[in-house]
Short mmCIF file of C-alpha atoms and ligand atoms in Angstrom, two decimals:
data_model
loop_
_atom_site.label_atom_id
_atom_site.label_comp_id
_atom_site.label_asym_id
_atom_site.label_seq_id
_atom_site.Cartn_x
_atom_site.Cartn_y
_atom_site.Cartn_z
CA MET A 1 3.13 -20.72 -0.48
CA PHE A 2 5.80 -18.08 0.18
CA SER A 3 9.40 -18.88 -0.76
CA GLU A 4 12.15 -18.33 1.82
CA ALA A 5 12.99 -15.04 0.08
CA GLN A 6 9.38 -13.82 0.20
CA LEU A 7 9.13 -14.73 3.88
CA ARG A 8 12.29 -12.77 4.60
CA GLN A 9 10.94 -9.82 2.63
CA TYR A 10 7.68 -9.98 4.61
CA THR A 11 9.55 -10.09 7.92
CA THR A 12 11.87 -7.21 6.99
CA ASN A 13 9.56 -4.88 5.07
CA GLY A 14 6.15 -5.95 6.35
CA TYR A 15 4.77 -6.58 2.87
CA VAL A 16 5.14 -8.58 -0.33
CA VAL A 17 3.45 -7.99 -3.70
CA ILE A 18 2.41 -11.01 -5.78
CA ASP A 19 1.62 -10.21 -9.42
CA ASP A 20 -0.99 -12.30 -11.26
CA PHE A 21 -2.26 -13.92 -8.06
CA PHE A 22 -5.57 -14.10 -9.94
CA THR A 23 -6.05 -14.51 -13.69
CA ALA A 24 -7.86 -11.86 -15.72
CA LYS A 25 -10.93 -14.11 -15.93
CA GLU A 26 -10.97 -14.74 -12.18
CA ILE A 27 -10.61 -11.07 -11.38
CA ARG A 28 -13.52 -10.23 -13.72
CA HIS A 29 -15.75 -12.61 -11.79
CA ILE A 30 -14.59 -11.32 -8.41
CA SER A 31 -15.19 -7.75 -9.61
CA GLU A 32 -18.71 -8.49 -10.83
CA HIS A 33 -19.67 -9.96 -7.47
CA ALA A 34 -17.97 -7.06 -5.68
CA ASP A 35 -20.00 -4.55 -7.69
CA LEU A 36 -23.24 -6.34 -6.89
CA ASP A 37 -22.54 -6.13 -3.18
CA LEU A 38 -21.38 -2.50 -3.41
CA GLN A 39 -24.70 -1.69 -5.12
CA ASN A 40 -26.78 -3.63 -2.61
CA ASP A 41 -28.34 -1.21 -0.12
CA SER A 42 -27.26 -3.06 3.05
CA PRO A 43 -26.35 -1.92 6.58
CA ARG A 44 -22.85 -3.29 5.89
CA ARG A 45 -22.09 -0.33 3.64
CA VAL A 46 -20.55 3.03 4.41
CA LEU A 47 -20.85 6.11 2.17
CA GLU A 48 -18.34 8.84 1.37
CA SER A 49 -18.94 11.98 3.41
CA SER A 50 -19.02 14.55 0.62
CA SER A 51 -20.03 12.80 -2.60
CA GLY A 52 -22.33 10.20 -1.04
CA PHE A 53 -20.68 7.53 -3.22
CA VAL A 54 -20.38 4.08 -1.71
CA ARG A 55 -17.05 4.05 0.13
CA ALA A 56 -16.99 0.41 1.21
CA VAL A 57 -18.98 -2.69 1.97
CA HIS A 58 -18.03 -5.12 4.74
CA GLY A 59 -18.65 -8.75 5.59
CA SER A 60 -19.70 -9.90 2.11
CA HIS A 61 -18.38 -13.37 2.99
CA LEU A 62 -21.23 -13.73 5.51
CA GLU A 63 -23.97 -13.02 2.97
CA VAL A 64 -22.78 -13.74 -0.56
CA PRO A 65 -22.10 -17.41 -1.50
CA PHE A 66 -19.39 -16.45 -3.98
CA PHE A 67 -17.41 -14.66 -1.27
CA ARG A 68 -18.10 -17.43 1.24
CA SER A 69 -16.14 -19.63 -1.20
CA LEU A 70 -13.47 -17.06 -1.98
CA ILE A 71 -12.21 -16.82 1.61
CA ARG A 72 -11.68 -20.60 1.68
CA ILE A 73 -9.53 -21.04 -1.41
CA SER A 74 -6.24 -22.73 -0.62
CA ARG A 75 -4.31 -19.98 -2.41
CA PHE A 76 -5.25 -17.68 0.51
CA VAL A 77 -5.65 -20.06 3.42
CA ASN A 78 -2.37 -21.96 2.98
CA LEU A 79 -0.46 -18.71 2.73
CA ALA A 80 -2.18 -17.22 5.78
CA GLN A 81 -1.46 -20.39 7.78
CA GLN A 82 2.18 -20.28 6.72
CA ILE A 83 2.60 -16.63 7.72
CA LEU A 84 0.73 -16.94 11.03
CA ASP A 85 1.96 -20.44 11.86
CA ASP A 86 -1.52 -21.42 12.99
CA GLN A 87 -5.01 -22.23 11.81
CA VAL A 88 -6.88 -19.13 10.66
CA TYR A 89 -10.32 -17.55 10.44
CA ILE A 90 -11.58 -14.30 8.87
CA HIS A 91 -11.43 -11.28 11.16
CA GLN A 92 -12.51 -8.76 8.54
CA PHE A 93 -13.64 -8.67 4.90
CA LYS A 94 -14.05 -5.40 3.06
CA ILE A 95 -14.35 -3.98 -0.43
CA ASN A 96 -13.09 -0.41 -0.72
CA ALA A 97 -14.53 1.30 -3.78
CA LYS A 98 -12.42 4.53 -4.04
CA LYS A 99 -14.62 5.76 -6.89
CA ALA A 100 -13.34 7.92 -9.74
CA TYR A 101 -14.02 11.67 -9.28
CA GLY A 102 -14.58 11.58 -5.52
CA GLY A 103 -13.40 8.48 -3.66
CA GLU A 104 -12.02 9.86 -0.38
CA LEU A 105 -8.75 9.34 1.45
CA TRP A 106 -7.73 6.92 4.19
CA GLU A 107 -5.77 8.54 7.01
CA TRP A 108 -2.43 7.06 8.04
CA HIS A 109 -2.97 4.21 10.49
CA GLN A 110 -2.02 0.73 11.64
CA ASP A 111 -4.83 -1.83 11.40
CA SER A 112 -3.70 -3.62 14.55
CA TYR A 113 -4.26 -0.42 16.59
CA PHE A 114 -7.95 -0.49 15.65
CA TRP A 115 -8.23 -4.23 16.16
CA LYS A 116 -6.64 -4.09 19.60
CA HIS A 117 -8.62 -1.09 20.84
CA GLU A 118 -11.97 -1.66 19.12
CA ASP A 119 -12.09 -5.46 19.05
CA GLY A 120 -9.82 -6.75 21.84
CA MET A 121 -7.40 -8.56 19.50
CA PRO A 122 -4.55 -9.65 21.80
CA THR A 123 -1.54 -9.54 19.42
CA ASP A 124 -0.77 -8.65 15.81
CA ASN A 125 -0.54 -12.23 14.58
CA SER A 126 -2.90 -11.54 11.69
CA VAL A 127 -2.38 -10.76 8.01
CA ASN A 128 -4.00 -8.74 5.22
CA PHE A 129 -4.45 -9.75 1.58
CA VAL A 130 -5.26 -6.78 -0.64
CA VAL A 131 -6.65 -7.86 -4.02
CA HIS A 132 -6.47 -5.21 -6.75
CA LEU A 133 -9.74 -5.34 -8.69
CA ASP A 134 -8.73 -2.35 -10.82
CA GLU A 135 -5.29 -1.20 -11.79
CA ALA A 136 -3.86 0.91 -8.97
CA ASN A 137 -1.76 3.66 -10.53
CA ASP A 138 -0.10 6.94 -9.62
CA ALA A 139 -3.32 8.86 -10.20
CA ASN A 140 -6.14 6.94 -8.51
CA GLY A 141 -5.06 7.00 -4.86
CA PRO A 142 -2.97 3.83 -4.53
CA LEU A 143 -2.24 2.46 -1.08
CA MET A 144 0.90 4.03 0.41
CA LEU A 145 2.94 2.37 3.10
CA ILE A 146 6.05 2.88 5.18
CA PRO A 147 8.33 -0.14 4.63
CA GLY A 148 9.49 -1.77 7.85
CA SER A 149 7.18 0.33 10.05
CA HIS A 150 5.61 -2.82 11.55
CA ARG A 151 8.85 -3.43 13.45
CA ASN A 152 8.33 -0.45 15.75
CA GLY A 153 5.09 -1.86 17.18
CA LEU A 154 2.09 0.36 17.81
CA LEU A 155 2.74 4.11 17.59
CA SER A 156 0.94 6.83 19.52
CA TYR A 157 -2.52 8.04 18.54
CA HIS A 158 -4.99 10.78 19.43
CA THR A 159 -8.53 9.56 19.84
CA ASP A 160 -11.68 11.63 19.17
CA GLN A 161 -14.65 11.38 21.44
CA VAL A 162 -17.37 10.07 19.17
CA SER A 163 -20.89 10.99 20.13
CA ASP A 164 -22.70 9.18 17.34
CA ASP A 165 -25.67 6.96 17.78
CA PRO A 166 -23.97 3.87 19.36
CA LYS A 167 -25.55 1.79 16.61
CA ASP A 168 -23.47 3.67 14.02
CA ALA A 169 -20.34 4.20 16.13
CA TRP A 170 -18.43 1.64 14.05
CA LYS A 171 -18.56 4.02 11.07
CA SER A 172 -15.98 6.32 12.66
CA THR A 173 -13.42 3.50 12.36
CA VAL A 174 -13.80 3.22 8.58
CA SER A 175 -14.69 6.75 7.46
CA VAL A 176 -12.66 9.59 5.98
CA ALA A 177 -12.04 11.16 9.41
CA LEU A 178 -10.99 8.25 11.58
CA LYS A 179 -11.61 8.07 15.30
CA HIS A 180 -7.92 7.33 16.04
CA HIS A 181 -5.34 9.66 14.47
CA LEU A 182 -1.71 8.62 14.20
CA ASP A 183 0.59 11.12 15.89
CA HIS A 184 2.28 13.27 13.23
CA GLU A 185 5.68 13.36 14.90
CA ALA A 186 5.82 9.59 15.10
CA LEU A 187 4.77 9.39 11.46
CA ALA A 188 7.35 11.96 10.32
CA ALA A 189 10.21 10.19 12.10
CA LEU A 190 9.35 6.88 10.48
CA ALA A 191 8.75 8.35 7.02
CA GLN A 192 12.05 10.22 7.11
CA ASN A 193 13.93 7.06 8.00
CA ASN A 194 12.14 4.49 5.90
CA GLY A 195 10.51 6.48 3.09
CA ILE A 196 7.00 6.06 1.72
CA GLN A 197 6.16 3.51 -0.95
CA ALA A 198 3.05 3.63 -3.16
CA VAL A 199 1.78 0.20 -4.17
CA THR A 200 0.66 0.20 -7.79
CA GLY A 201 -0.30 -2.89 -9.74
CA ARG A 202 -2.45 -4.59 -12.32
CA PRO A 203 -5.85 -6.07 -11.57
CA GLY A 204 -5.23 -9.52 -10.08
CA SER A 205 -2.10 -8.55 -8.18
CA VAL A 206 -2.17 -9.04 -4.43
CA LEU A 207 -0.42 -7.11 -1.68
CA VAL A 208 0.18 -9.16 1.47
CA PHE A 209 0.83 -6.85 4.42
CA HIS A 210 1.40 -6.94 8.15
CA PRO A 211 -1.37 -5.43 10.33
CA THR A 212 1.10 -3.18 12.18
CA LEU A 213 2.49 -1.66 8.96
CA VAL A 214 1.72 2.09 8.72
CA HIS A 215 -0.38 2.83 5.62
CA GLY A 216 -2.90 5.26 4.12
CA SER A 217 -3.99 6.68 0.77
CA THR A 218 -5.10 9.92 -0.86
CA GLY A 219 -8.46 10.65 -2.47
CA ASN A 220 -9.23 9.76 -6.06
CA MET A 221 -9.84 12.73 -8.36
CA SER A 222 -8.88 10.69 -11.44
CA PRO A 223 -11.37 9.20 -13.91
CA PHE A 224 -10.30 5.68 -12.84
CA ASP A 225 -11.98 3.68 -10.07
CA ARG A 226 -9.64 1.96 -7.58
CA ARG A 227 -11.50 -0.98 -6.08
CA LEU A 228 -9.72 -3.17 -3.52
CA LEU A 229 -10.94 -6.31 -1.84
CA ILE A 230 -9.22 -6.81 1.52
CA LEU A 231 -9.26 -10.07 3.44
CA SER A 232 -7.87 -10.07 6.97
CA TYR A 233 -7.12 -13.48 8.43
CA ASN A 234 -6.40 -13.92 12.11
CA ALA A 235 -4.65 -16.79 13.91
CA VAL A 236 -7.12 -18.89 15.87
CA SER A 237 -4.82 -18.54 18.92
CA ASN A 238 -5.25 -14.74 18.61
CA ALA A 239 -9.05 -14.77 18.86
CA LEU A 240 -10.72 -11.58 20.12
CA GLY A 241 -11.24 -10.91 23.80
CA GLU A 242 -14.30 -9.33 25.40
CA VAL A 243 -14.88 -5.62 24.77
CA GLU A 244 -17.49 -3.23 26.12
CA SER A 245 -19.21 -2.48 22.81
CA PRO A 246 -18.31 -5.08 20.22
CA ARG A 247 -18.44 -3.90 16.62
CA PRO A 248 -20.86 -5.67 14.27
CA GLU A 249 -19.93 -9.19 13.17
CA PHE A 250 -19.59 -7.93 9.58
CA LEU A 251 -16.70 -5.70 10.66
CA ALA A 252 -15.00 -7.82 13.34
CA GLY A 253 -15.77 -11.54 13.20
CA ARG A 254 -16.32 -13.44 16.43
CA THR A 255 -16.72 -16.86 14.89
CA PHE A 256 -13.30 -18.33 15.53
CA THR A 257 -13.76 -21.70 13.80
CA PRO A 258 -10.67 -22.50 11.71
CA ILE A 259 -11.21 -22.41 7.96
CA ARG A 260 -10.34 -25.61 6.16
CA PRO A 261 -8.63 -24.77 2.87
CA ASP A 262 -10.92 -25.84 0.13
CA ASP A 263 -10.27 -26.60 -3.46
CA ALA A 264 -13.06 -24.25 -4.30
CA GLU A 265 -10.84 -22.48 -6.81
CA ARG A 266 -13.11 -23.53 -9.67
CA ALA A 267 -15.99 -21.83 -7.95
CA LEU A 268 -14.27 -18.56 -8.76
CA THR A 269 -15.08 -18.84 -12.41
CA ASP A 270 -17.92 -21.37 -12.39
CA PHE A 271 -20.23 -19.32 -10.16
CA GLN A 272 -22.93 -17.76 -12.27
CA LEU A 273 -24.10 -14.31 -11.28
CA SER A 274 -27.54 -15.81 -10.68
CA GLY A 275 -25.90 -17.86 -7.91
CA VAL A 276 -25.50 -14.75 -5.78
O1 6CS B 301 -11.29 -0.32 12.12
C1 6CS B 301 -11.00 -1.17 11.31
O2 6CS B 301 -11.07 -2.38 11.57
C2 6CS B 301 -10.59 -0.74 9.97
N1 6CS B 301 -10.15 0.61 9.99
C3 6CS B 301 -9.08 1.01 9.45
C4 6CS B 301 -8.83 2.44 9.30
N2 6CS B 301 -8.18 0.16 8.97
C5 6CS B 301 -8.28 -1.23 9.36
C6 6CS B 301 -9.63 -1.71 9.39
O3 6CS B 301 -10.07 -1.95 8.08
FE1 FE B 302 -5.97 -0.24 7.00
#
């Protein structure tokens, strides 16, 4: 659970970093399962535009038993319930690979802008847990954020008309050139006032951040991979409304059943790879 001081920090800055959230052994297991799903040729994956490397895989918790357990561990669920003051379910699950020698950038954005406009999420009462599977350092494209930027609400954006095959339209919301671009003047004003913070950390450290916090990251030309696993919990009272073209379930969950925190922590290290 968060202490009073951590809660205050979250409210003021929009993020908190927790070192050693997972042990080295746990993070090795999580990473092995992450790699298996990144390598699995599934429709839940998206590739980098120039190198063709795997950029990300989504919705592993719907397919992979290990990740079905991971999203239920009380370490996550209790914290999410505390922050959101409600029961929670998973809105989105993704593993971002940011491969060495060619992982591509993420444009500046606010997650809640995408979730409101693409998925019909009514408010920003949701929360992200970013699990560092590799060390994030100065060289491998760490996540950058603007402290306190969640307090200004949603900023203005310019939206591209996407003419893709409707079946693949979701890809423009998770690719190198995003469908919604944050207005540069709004970004500059915030960055000048609040500064930009890069979040570095050891494997096993977790960044908890608000869905309206402005963030992005550069490409990775270093020899070091930068894999992140990102769990986004939403309050049950903030369940998605109807939209014209809902994104696939693996990107925006529409099963709003509350998760009961489970003492499945042991599953993290007991799961054998053959159990996948
Ligand atoms: O569209 C989405 O849901 C995703 N896209 C971005 C750029 N960030 C949030 C979320 O993962
Ligand atoms: Fe994001």
